[in-house]
Amino acid sequence: YIIYNETLISADTVSDFIIRSLNHIKIPTKSNITNKINNFKYKYIYTYEDICYYLNSGFTIILLDKNNYLALETRRDLSRGVAVPTTENATRGPLDSFTENIETNIGLIKRRIKSNDLWIKPYRIGKYTNTSISLLYVSSITKPSLLEKVDKILKRINIDGVISAGIIRNLIDVESKNVFPNIISTEKPHTAVKYLLEGHIIILVDNDPFVLVLPVSLNDYFLSGDDDYNRSPNITVTRIIRYITFAITILTPGIYIAVTTYNQEILPTPLLIGIAAQRENVPFSTFVEAIIMSLSFEILRESDLKNPSFASSALSIVGALILGEAAVSAGIVSPIMIIVIAITSISSLTFVEPEFINALRIYRLLFMIGATILGVHGLLLVLIFMLINLSSYELLNLPYLSPFSPTIYSKLKDSIIK
């Protein structure tokens, strides 16, 4: 007997090669079949569970006798080809990206690392989905203790289904009191290989074009693939700018609230008079004003992400120009607040990792609350809390603030100063 899943296999392949070949076999023994059908990837299987797995993976099953079956790969190509990255834009560098096919993704990595030290550990996770997952590492570079811990975590996962890499990410990076992410997801093979050569572990999930890199530190979110194409002094200046934008993103609204609410003596008198004149007709406090504008921008950002690309630019212009101008004319917010939120929002666009951006939102709100309650002293208290929280956070024994705290001198040469 022959069984197959019609939606997953190539009907022409089954008809023209398998059935036609079997029609010429007089005695259908195992050796006769494998010798006659010799242009297929095949595997002997012996259990009902294996039949279900290979049947739903695009294989055709030949039932030879009881507990003796032959699986022939006849899967239809349902995946898209290698395309240009859509979320990680780069001015220079390779322009290929991962796809939903895990074998294609492994090939993109092997194409760059031509060494027998690139090892792959396969897993099948999910009671109903039976999703193929691969753990990749360079055996001569990656620490055995790190590999052992990740292997134990993956083997311990018991879940109904894995439909994306995000599910594995959340199960590895257990819920903690830190909102900053400790696992990077990337769609660029170039980036994945770079981390592999630094001793990190890569996790690939079938049907997901994003791979997981773990563990990483805060400094990794300030690095870019473009850095390899520029001279060290230029990259150093660029990374300093990225850290400045990080500070601007989380601190600017809080500083504005502090200096206009509690610590007016910090500002020059002409500037203070100008701000007071602009806020004369605004009915809300500075904190409420900042919340309104920040919320408006975040709603605008979310609508930009969810709408088609041809409509998002038009929405941005409408939201930024018309909405902002109308809010100032109506006396809801002051012009200086529009400038503060605009600077903050533009600075946050430096980062592309969604979870990292969400963490910036939360800490920006905490700094605003601290400034509203205690002014500059509130900002300092929230800053101390943030540093304590980040310095005590680690995943798989990697401190989140490394290589700065604790200081790892060998890695400082590729941190802020390259």
CSV table of C-alpha atoms in Angstrom, one decimal:
chain,number,residue,atom,x,y,z
A,1,TYR,CA,0.0,0.0,0.0
A,2,ILE,CA,1.0,3.6,-0.5
A,3,ILE,CA,-0.2,6.5,1.6
A,4,TYR,CA,0.5,10.2,1.4
A,5,ASN,CA,-0.9,13.6,2.3
A,6,GLU,CA,-2.2,15.1,-1.0
A,7,THR,CA,-1.8,18.7,0.1
A,8,LEU,CA,1.9,18.3,1.0
A,9,ILE,CA,3.3,16.1,-1.8
A,10,SER,CA,4.1,16.5,-5.4
A,11,ALA,CA,1.5,14.3,-7.2
A,12,ASP,CA,3.6,14.2,-10.4
A,13,THR,CA,6.5,12.8,-8.5
A,14,VAL,CA,4.4,10.0,-6.8
A,15,SER,CA,2.7,9.1,-10.1
A,16,ASP,CA,5.7,9.3,-12.5
A,17,PHE,CA,8.4,7.8,-10.3
A,18,ILE,CA,7.1,5.8,-7.4
A,19,ILE,CA,4.0,4.1,-8.8
A,20,ARG,CA,5.5,3.6,-12.2
A,21,SER,CA,8.6,2.0,-10.7
A,22,LEU,CA,6.5,-0.2,-8.4
A,23,ASN,CA,4.5,-1.5,-11.3
A,24,HIS,CA,7.7,-3.1,-12.7
A,25,ILE,CA,8.6,-4.9,-9.4
A,26,LYS,CA,7.5,-8.5,-9.4
A,27,ILE,CA,8.5,-9.3,-5.8
A,28,PRO,CA,8.1,-6.1,-3.6
A,29,THR,CA,10.8,-6.8,-1.1
A,30,LYS,CA,12.6,-4.0,0.8
A,31,SER,CA,15.8,-4.3,-1.2
A,32,ASN,CA,14.0,-4.5,-4.6
A,33,ILE,CA,12.0,-1.3,-3.8
A,34,THR,CA,15.0,0.7,-2.7
A,35,ASN,CA,17.1,-0.5,-5.7
A,36,LYS,CA,14.3,0.4,-8.1
A,37,ILE,CA,13.4,3.7,-6.6
A,38,ASN,CA,17.0,5.0,-6.2
A,39,ASN,CA,16.6,8.7,-6.8
A,40,PHE,CA,14.7,9.6,-3.6
A,41,LYS,CA,15.7,10.4,-0.1
A,42,TYR,CA,14.3,7.6,1.9
A,43,LYS,CA,14.2,6.3,5.5
A,44,TYR,CA,13.1,3.1,7.1
A,45,ILE,CA,10.6,3.6,9.9
A,46,TYR,CA,8.9,1.1,12.3
A,47,THR,CA,6.3,2.9,14.5
A,48,TYR,CA,2.9,4.5,14.0
A,49,GLU,CA,4.2,7.8,15.4
A,50,ASP,CA,6.9,7.9,12.7
A,51,ILE,CA,4.3,7.3,10.0
A,52,CYS,CA,2.3,10.3,11.3
A,53,TYR,CA,5.4,12.5,11.4
A,54,TYR,CA,6.7,11.8,8.0
A,55,LEU,CA,3.3,11.7,6.4
A,56,ASN,CA,2.7,15.2,7.6
A,57,SER,CA,6.2,16.3,6.5
A,58,GLY,CA,5.5,15.6,2.8
A,59,PHE,CA,6.8,12.0,2.6
A,60,THR,CA,5.1,9.1,0.8
A,61,ILE,CA,4.9,6.0,3.0
A,62,ILE,CA,5.1,2.5,1.5
A,63,LEU,CA,3.7,-0.1,3.8
A,64,LEU,CA,5.9,-3.2,3.3
A,65,ASP,CA,4.6,-5.4,6.1
A,66,LYS,CA,3.7,-5.1,9.8
A,67,ASN,CA,6.1,-2.7,11.6
A,68,ASN,CA,8.2,-2.2,8.5
A,69,TYR,CA,7.6,0.9,6.4
A,70,LEU,CA,9.6,3.0,3.9
A,71,ALA,CA,9.3,6.8,3.8
A,72,LEU,CA,10.2,8.5,0.5
A,73,GLU,CA,10.6,12.3,0.4
A,74,THR,CA,8.1,13.7,-2.2
A,75,ARG,CA,7.3,17.0,-0.5
A,76,ARG,CA,6.0,19.8,-2.5
A,77,ASP,CA,7.9,23.1,-2.4
A,78,LEU,CA,5.6,25.3,-0.3
A,79,SER,CA,8.3,27.8,0.9
A,80,ARG,CA,9.3,31.1,-0.7
A,81,GLY,CA,12.7,31.7,-2.1
A,82,VAL,CA,15.6,33.5,-0.4
A,83,ALA,CA,14.7,37.2,-0.5
A,84,VAL,CA,16.0,40.6,0.8
A,85,PRO,CA,15.7,41.3,4.5
A,86,THR,CA,12.6,43.3,5.3
A,87,THR,CA,13.1,44.4,8.9
A,88,GLU,CA,16.9,44.8,9.2
A,89,ASN,CA,17.9,47.2,6.5
A,90,ALA,CA,21.6,47.7,5.9
A,91,THR,CA,23.5,50.0,3.5
A,92,ARG,CA,26.2,47.4,2.9
A,93,GLY,CA,26.5,43.7,3.4
A,94,PRO,CA,24.8,40.5,2.1
A,95,LEU,CA,21.2,40.9,1.0
A,96,ASP,CA,19.9,37.3,1.6
A,97,SER,CA,17.6,36.5,4.5
A,98,PHE,CA,16.2,33.4,6.2
A,99,THR,CA,13.0,31.8,4.9
A,100,GLU,CA,10.3,29.6,6.5
A,101,ASN,CA,12.2,26.4,5.5
A,102,ILE,CA,14.6,25.2,8.2
A,103,GLU,CA,16.7,23.2,5.8
A,104,THR,CA,17.2,26.3,3.6
A,105,ASN,CA,18.2,28.3,6.6
A,106,ILE,CA,20.8,25.7,7.7
A,107,GLY,CA,22.2,25.8,4.2
A,108,LEU,CA,22.5,29.6,4.3
A,109,ILE,CA,24.6,29.2,7.5
A,110,LYS,CA,26.7,26.3,6.2
A,111,ARG,CA,27.4,28.3,3.0
A,112,ARG,CA,29.3,30.7,5.2
A,113,ILE,CA,30.9,28.3,7.8
A,114,LYS,CA,32.6,25.6,5.8
A,115,SER,CA,33.9,23.7,8.8
A,116,ASN,CA,33.2,20.4,10.4
A,117,ASP,CA,33.1,22.3,13.8
A,118,LEU,CA,29.7,23.6,12.9
A,119,TRP,CA,27.4,21.2,14.8
A,120,ILE,CA,23.7,20.8,14.7
A,121,LYS,CA,21.4,19.3,17.4
A,122,PRO,CA,17.9,18.5,16.1
A,123,TYR,CA,14.7,18.5,18.2
A,124,ARG,CA,11.0,17.9,17.6
A,125,ILE,CA,8.9,19.9,20.0
A,126,GLY,CA,5.1,20.3,20.2
A,127,LYS,CA,2.6,17.6,21.0
A,128,TYR,CA,0.5,18.4,17.9
A,129,THR,CA,2.8,20.4,15.7
A,130,ASN,CA,5.9,18.2,16.1
A,131,THR,CA,7.9,21.2,15.0
A,132,SER,CA,11.5,20.7,13.8
A,133,ILE,CA,14.0,22.8,15.8
A,134,SER,CA,17.7,22.9,15.3
A,135,LEU,CA,20.4,24.2,17.7
A,136,LEU,CA,23.6,25.3,15.9
A,137,TYR,CA,26.9,26.0,17.5
A,138,VAL,CA,30.7,25.9,16.7
A,139,SER,CA,32.0,23.1,18.9
A,140,SER,CA,35.5,24.5,19.2
A,141,ILE,CA,34.3,28.0,20.3
A,142,THR,CA,31.1,27.6,22.2
A,143,LYS,CA,31.4,26.8,25.9
A,144,PRO,CA,30.2,23.2,26.8
A,145,SER,CA,28.4,24.5,29.9
A,146,LEU,CA,26.4,26.9,27.8
A,147,LEU,CA,25.4,24.2,25.4
A,148,GLU,CA,24.4,21.8,28.1
A,149,LYS,CA,22.1,24.3,29.8
A,150,VAL,CA,20.3,25.2,26.5
A,151,ASP,CA,20.0,21.5,25.7
A,152,LYS,CA,18.4,20.8,29.0
A,153,ILE,CA,15.9,23.7,28.6
A,154,LEU,CA,14.8,22.5,25.1
A,155,LYS,CA,14.5,18.9,26.2
A,156,ARG,CA,12.3,20.0,29.2
A,157,ILE,CA,9.8,21.9,27.0
A,158,ASN,CA,6.4,20.2,27.0
A,159,ILE,CA,3.9,22.2,25.0
A,160,ASP,CA,1.0,21.5,22.6
A,161,GLY,CA,2.5,23.3,19.7
A,162,VAL,CA,5.3,25.6,18.5
A,163,ILE,CA,4.2,27.8,15.7
A,164,SER,CA,6.9,30.5,15.9
A,165,ALA,CA,10.4,31.1,17.3
A,166,GLY,CA,8.8,33.6,19.8
A,167,ILE,CA,7.3,30.7,21.8
A,168,ILE,CA,10.7,29.1,22.2
A,169,ARG,CA,12.2,32.5,23.0
A,170,ASN,CA,9.8,33.1,25.9
A,171,LEU,CA,10.3,29.6,27.2
A,172,ILE,CA,14.1,30.0,27.3
A,173,ASP,CA,14.2,33.5,28.7
A,174,VAL,CA,11.9,32.9,31.7
A,175,GLU,CA,9.8,35.7,32.9
A,176,SER,CA,11.9,38.0,35.1
A,177,LYS,CA,11.6,41.5,36.6
A,178,ASN,CA,13.7,42.9,33.8
A,179,VAL,CA,11.9,44.2,30.7
A,180,PHE,CA,15.0,44.3,28.5
A,181,PRO,CA,15.4,41.3,26.2
A,182,ASN,CA,18.3,38.9,26.5
A,183,ILE,CA,17.8,37.0,23.2
A,184,ILE,CA,18.1,38.6,19.7
A,185,SER,CA,16.0,37.5,16.8
A,186,THR,CA,17.5,38.1,13.4
A,187,GLU,CA,16.5,37.3,9.8
A,188,LYS,CA,20.1,37.8,8.4
A,189,PRO,CA,22.4,34.8,8.0
A,190,HIS,CA,25.3,37.2,8.1
A,191,THR,CA,24.4,38.3,11.6
A,192,ALA,CA,23.7,34.8,12.8
A,193,VAL,CA,27.1,33.6,11.6
A,194,LYS,CA,28.9,36.5,13.3
A,195,TYR,CA,27.4,35.5,16.6
A,196,LEU,CA,28.2,31.8,16.0
A,197,LEU,CA,31.9,32.7,15.6
A,198,GLU,CA,31.8,34.6,18.9
A,199,GLY,CA,30.6,31.5,20.8
A,200,HIS,CA,26.9,32.1,20.9
A,201,ILE,CA,24.2,29.6,20.1
A,202,ILE,CA,21.7,29.8,17.3
A,203,ILE,CA,18.2,28.3,17.4
A,204,LEU,CA,16.3,27.7,14.2
A,205,VAL,CA,12.5,27.0,14.2
A,206,ASP,CA,10.8,25.5,11.1
A,207,ASN,CA,8.2,27.8,9.5
A,208,ASP,CA,9.8,30.9,11.0
A,209,PRO,CA,12.2,33.2,9.1
A,210,PHE,CA,13.7,34.6,12.3
A,211,VAL,CA,16.4,32.8,14.2
A,212,LEU,CA,17.2,33.2,17.9
A,213,VAL,CA,20.7,34.2,19.1
A,214,LEU,CA,21.5,33.6,22.8
A,215,PRO,CA,22.7,34.8,25.1
A,216,VAL,CA,23.4,38.4,24.4
A,217,SER,CA,24.1,41.5,26.5
A,218,LEU,CA,22.8,45.1,26.4
A,219,ASN,CA,25.8,46.2,24.3
A,220,ASP,CA,24.8,43.8,21.4
A,221,TYR,CA,21.8,45.9,20.7
A,222,PHE,CA,24.1,48.9,19.8
A,223,LEU,CA,26.1,46.9,17.2
A,224,SER,CA,25.2,46.8,13.5
A,225,GLY,CA,26.2,44.7,10.5
A,226,ASP,CA,27.4,47.9,8.8
A,227,ASP,CA,30.1,48.2,11.4
A,228,ASP,CA,32.4,45.7,9.6
A,229,TYR,CA,32.5,48.0,6.5
A,230,ASN,CA,33.9,51.1,8.2
A,231,ARG,CA,37.1,52.2,9.9
A,232,SER,CA,37.3,51.9,13.6
A,233,PRO,CA,37.3,55.7,14.5
A,234,ASN,CA,34.1,56.2,12.4
A,235,ILE,CA,32.4,53.2,14.0
A,236,THR,CA,33.4,54.5,17.5
A,237,VAL,CA,31.7,57.8,16.8
A,238,THR,CA,28.6,56.0,15.4
A,239,ARG,CA,28.3,53.8,18.5
A,240,ILE,CA,28.6,56.8,20.8
A,241,ILE,CA,25.8,58.4,18.9
A,242,ARG,CA,23.7,55.2,19.5
A,243,TYR,CA,24.3,55.4,23.2
A,244,ILE,CA,23.4,59.1,23.2
A,245,THR,CA,20.1,58.3,21.4
A,246,PHE,CA,19.4,55.6,24.0
A,247,ALA,CA,19.8,58.2,26.8
A,248,ILE,CA,17.7,60.7,24.9
A,249,THR,CA,14.9,58.2,24.3
A,250,ILE,CA,14.4,57.3,28.0
A,251,LEU,CA,15.4,60.6,29.7
A,252,THR,CA,14.2,63.6,27.6
A,253,PRO,CA,10.5,63.7,28.6
A,254,GLY,CA,11.5,63.1,32.3
A,255,ILE,CA,14.1,65.9,32.2
A,256,TYR,CA,11.6,68.3,30.7
A,257,ILE,CA,9.0,67.5,33.3
A,258,ALA,CA,11.6,67.9,36.1
A,259,VAL,CA,12.9,71.3,35.0
A,260,THR,CA,9.5,72.7,34.3
A,261,THR,CA,7.8,71.4,37.5
A,262,TYR,CA,10.4,71.4,40.3
A,263,ASN,CA,13.8,72.5,39.2
A,264,GLN,CA,13.2,75.7,37.2
A,265,GLU,CA,16.5,77.1,38.5
A,266,ILE,CA,18.3,74.9,36.1
A,267,LEU,CA,17.0,76.7,33.0
A,268,PRO,CA,18.2,80.1,31.8
A,269,THR,CA,15.7,82.8,32.7
A,270,PRO,CA,14.8,83.8,29.0
A,271,LEU,CA,14.2,80.1,28.1
A,272,LEU,CA,12.1,79.6,31.3
A,273,ILE,CA,10.0,82.7,30.4
A,274,GLY,CA,9.5,81.4,26.9
A,275,ILE,CA,8.3,78.0,28.1
A,276,ALA,CA,6.0,79.6,30.6
A,277,ALA,CA,4.5,81.8,27.9
A,278,GLN,CA,3.9,78.8,25.6
A,279,ARG,CA,2.2,76.8,28.4
A,280,GLU,CA,0.0,79.7,29.5
A,281,ASN,CA,-3.1,78.4,27.8
A,282,VAL,CA,-2.5,74.7,28.2
A,283,PRO,CA,-5.1,73.3,30.7
A,284,PHE,CA,-3.1,70.2,31.6
A,285,SER,CA,0.0,69.6,33.8
A,286,THR,CA,3.3,68.9,32.1
A,287,PHE,CA,3.0,65.2,33.0
A,288,VAL,CA,-0.4,64.8,31.4
A,289,GLU,CA,0.7,66.8,28.4
A,290,ALA,CA,3.7,64.4,27.9
A,291,ILE,CA,1.5,61.3,28.4
A,292,ILE,CA,-0.9,62.6,25.7
A,293,MET,CA,1.8,63.2,23.1
A,294,SER,CA,3.7,60.0,23.9
A,295,LEU,CA,0.6,57.9,23.6
A,296,SER,CA,-0.3,59.7,20.3
A,297,PHE,CA,3.1,58.8,18.9
A,298,GLU,CA,2.9,55.2,20.0
A,299,ILE,CA,-0.5,54.8,18.5
A,300,LEU,CA,0.8,56.3,15.3
A,301,ARG,CA,3.8,53.9,15.3
A,302,GLU,CA,1.6,50.9,15.8
A,303,SER,CA,-0.7,51.9,13.0
A,304,ASP,CA,2.3,52.4,10.8
A,305,LEU,CA,3.5,48.8,11.5
A,306,LYS,CA,0.1,47.2,10.9
A,307,ASN,CA,-0.8,49.0,7.7
A,308,PRO,CA,0.6,48.2,4.2
A,309,SER,CA,3.8,50.0,3.3
A,310,PHE,CA,2.1,52.1,0.6
A,311,ALA,CA,-0.2,53.6,3.2
A,312,SER,CA,2.1,54.0,6.2
A,313,SER,CA,4.0,57.0,4.8
A,314,ALA,CA,0.8,58.9,4.2
A,315,LEU,CA,-0.4,58.1,7.7
A,316,SER,CA,2.9,59.3,9.2
A,317,ILE,CA,2.5,62.7,7.5
A,318,VAL,CA,-1.1,63.1,8.6
A,319,GLY,CA,-0.2,62.1,12.2
A,320,ALA,CA,3.0,64.2,12.5
A,321,LEU,CA,1.9,67.4,10.8
A,322,ILE,CA,-1.8,67.8,11.0
A,323,LEU,CA,-2.4,66.2,14.4
A,324,GLY,CA,0.5,68.0,16.0
A,325,GLU,CA,-0.3,71.4,14.5
A,326,ALA,CA,-4.0,71.0,15.5
A,327,ALA,CA,-3.1,70.0,19.0
A,328,VAL,CA,-1.0,73.2,19.4
A,329,SER,CA,-3.6,75.4,17.8
A,330,ALA,CA,-6.3,74.0,20.1
A,331,GLY,CA,-4.2,74.7,23.2
A,332,ILE,CA,-4.0,71.0,24.2
A,333,VAL,CA,-0.2,70.9,24.2
A,334,SER,CA,2.6,73.4,24.0
A,335,PRO,CA,4.9,73.7,21.0
A,336,ILE,CA,7.9,72.9,23.2
A,337,MET,CA,6.3,69.6,24.1
A,338,ILE,CA,5.9,68.7,20.4
A,339,ILE,CA,9.7,69.3,20.1
A,340,VAL,CA,10.5,67.1,23.1
A,341,ILE,CA,8.4,64.2,22.0
A,342,ALA,CA,9.7,64.5,18.4
A,343,ILE,CA,13.3,64.3,19.5
A,344,THR,CA,12.5,61.4,21.8
A,345,SER,CA,10.6,59.5,19.0
A,346,ILE,CA,13.3,60.1,16.4
A,347,SER,CA,15.9,58.8,18.7
A,348,SER,CA,13.9,55.6,19.4
A,349,LEU,CA,13.9,54.8,15.7
A,350,THR,CA,17.6,54.0,16.0
A,351,PHE,CA,16.7,50.6,17.4
A,352,VAL,CA,14.8,47.9,15.4
A,353,GLU,CA,14.3,45.1,18.0
A,354,PRO,CA,10.6,45.3,19.0
A,355,GLU,CA,11.2,44.0,22.5
A,356,PHE,CA,14.0,46.5,23.1
A,357,ILE,CA,11.8,49.3,21.9
A,358,ASN,CA,9.0,48.2,24.3
A,359,ALA,CA,11.5,48.2,27.2
A,360,LEU,CA,12.5,51.8,26.3
A,361,ARG,CA,8.8,52.8,26.5
A,362,ILE,CA,8.4,51.3,30.0
A,363,TYR,CA,11.5,53.0,31.4
A,364,ARG,CA,10.6,56.3,29.7
A,365,LEU,CA,7.3,56.2,31.6
A,366,LEU,CA,9.1,55.4,34.9
A,367,PHE,CA,11.4,58.3,34.4
A,368,MET,CA,8.4,60.6,33.7
A,369,ILE,CA,6.7,59.4,36.9
A,370,GLY,CA,9.8,59.9,39.0
A,371,ALA,CA,10.3,63.4,37.6
A,372,THR,CA,6.6,64.2,38.4
A,373,ILE,CA,7.0,63.2,42.0
A,374,LEU,CA,10.5,64.3,43.0
A,375,GLY,CA,11.9,66.2,40.0
A,376,VAL,CA,15.6,65.6,39.3
A,377,HIS,CA,15.9,63.6,42.5
A,378,GLY,CA,13.2,61.3,41.1
A,379,LEU,CA,15.1,60.9,37.9
A,380,LEU,CA,18.2,59.9,39.8
A,381,LEU,CA,16.3,57.3,41.9
A,382,VAL,CA,14.8,55.7,38.8
A,383,LEU,CA,18.3,55.7,37.2
A,384,ILE,CA,19.8,53.9,40.2
A,385,PHE,CA,16.9,51.4,40.2
A,386,MET,CA,17.5,50.8,36.4
A,387,LEU,CA,21.3,50.2,36.9
A,388,ILE,CA,20.7,47.9,39.8
A,389,ASN,CA,18.1,46.0,37.8
A,390,LEU,CA,20.3,45.6,34.7
A,391,SER,CA,23.5,44.7,36.6
A,392,SER,CA,21.7,41.9,38.5
A,393,TYR,CA,20.1,40.5,35.3
A,394,GLU,CA,21.7,37.5,33.5
A,395,LEU,CA,20.8,34.7,31.2
A,396,LEU,CA,22.8,31.5,31.0
A,397,ASN,CA,25.5,33.0,33.2
A,398,LEU,CA,26.1,36.0,30.9
A,399,PRO,CA,25.8,39.3,32.9
A,400,TYR,CA,23.5,41.8,31.0
A,401,LEU,CA,25.9,44.7,31.3
A,402,SER,CA,29.0,42.8,30.2
A,403,PRO,CA,31.7,43.7,29.1
A,404,PHE,CA,31.3,46.8,31.3
A,405,SER,CA,30.1,45.2,34.5
A,406,PRO,CA,31.7,42.9,35.3
A,407,THR,CA,34.6,44.2,33.1
A,408,ILE,CA,35.8,41.7,30.4
A,409,TYR,CA,38.8,43.4,29.0
A,410,SER,CA,39.1,41.1,25.9
A,411,LYS,CA,35.6,42.2,24.8
A,412,LEU,CA,36.0,45.9,25.6
A,413,LYS,CA,37.8,46.3,22.2
A,414,ASP,CA,34.5,45.8,20.4
A,415,SER,CA,32.1,47.6,22.7
A,416,ILE,CA,31.6,51.4,22.6
A,417,ILE,CA,35.1,52.1,21.4
A,418,LYS,CA,36.1,49.8,18.5
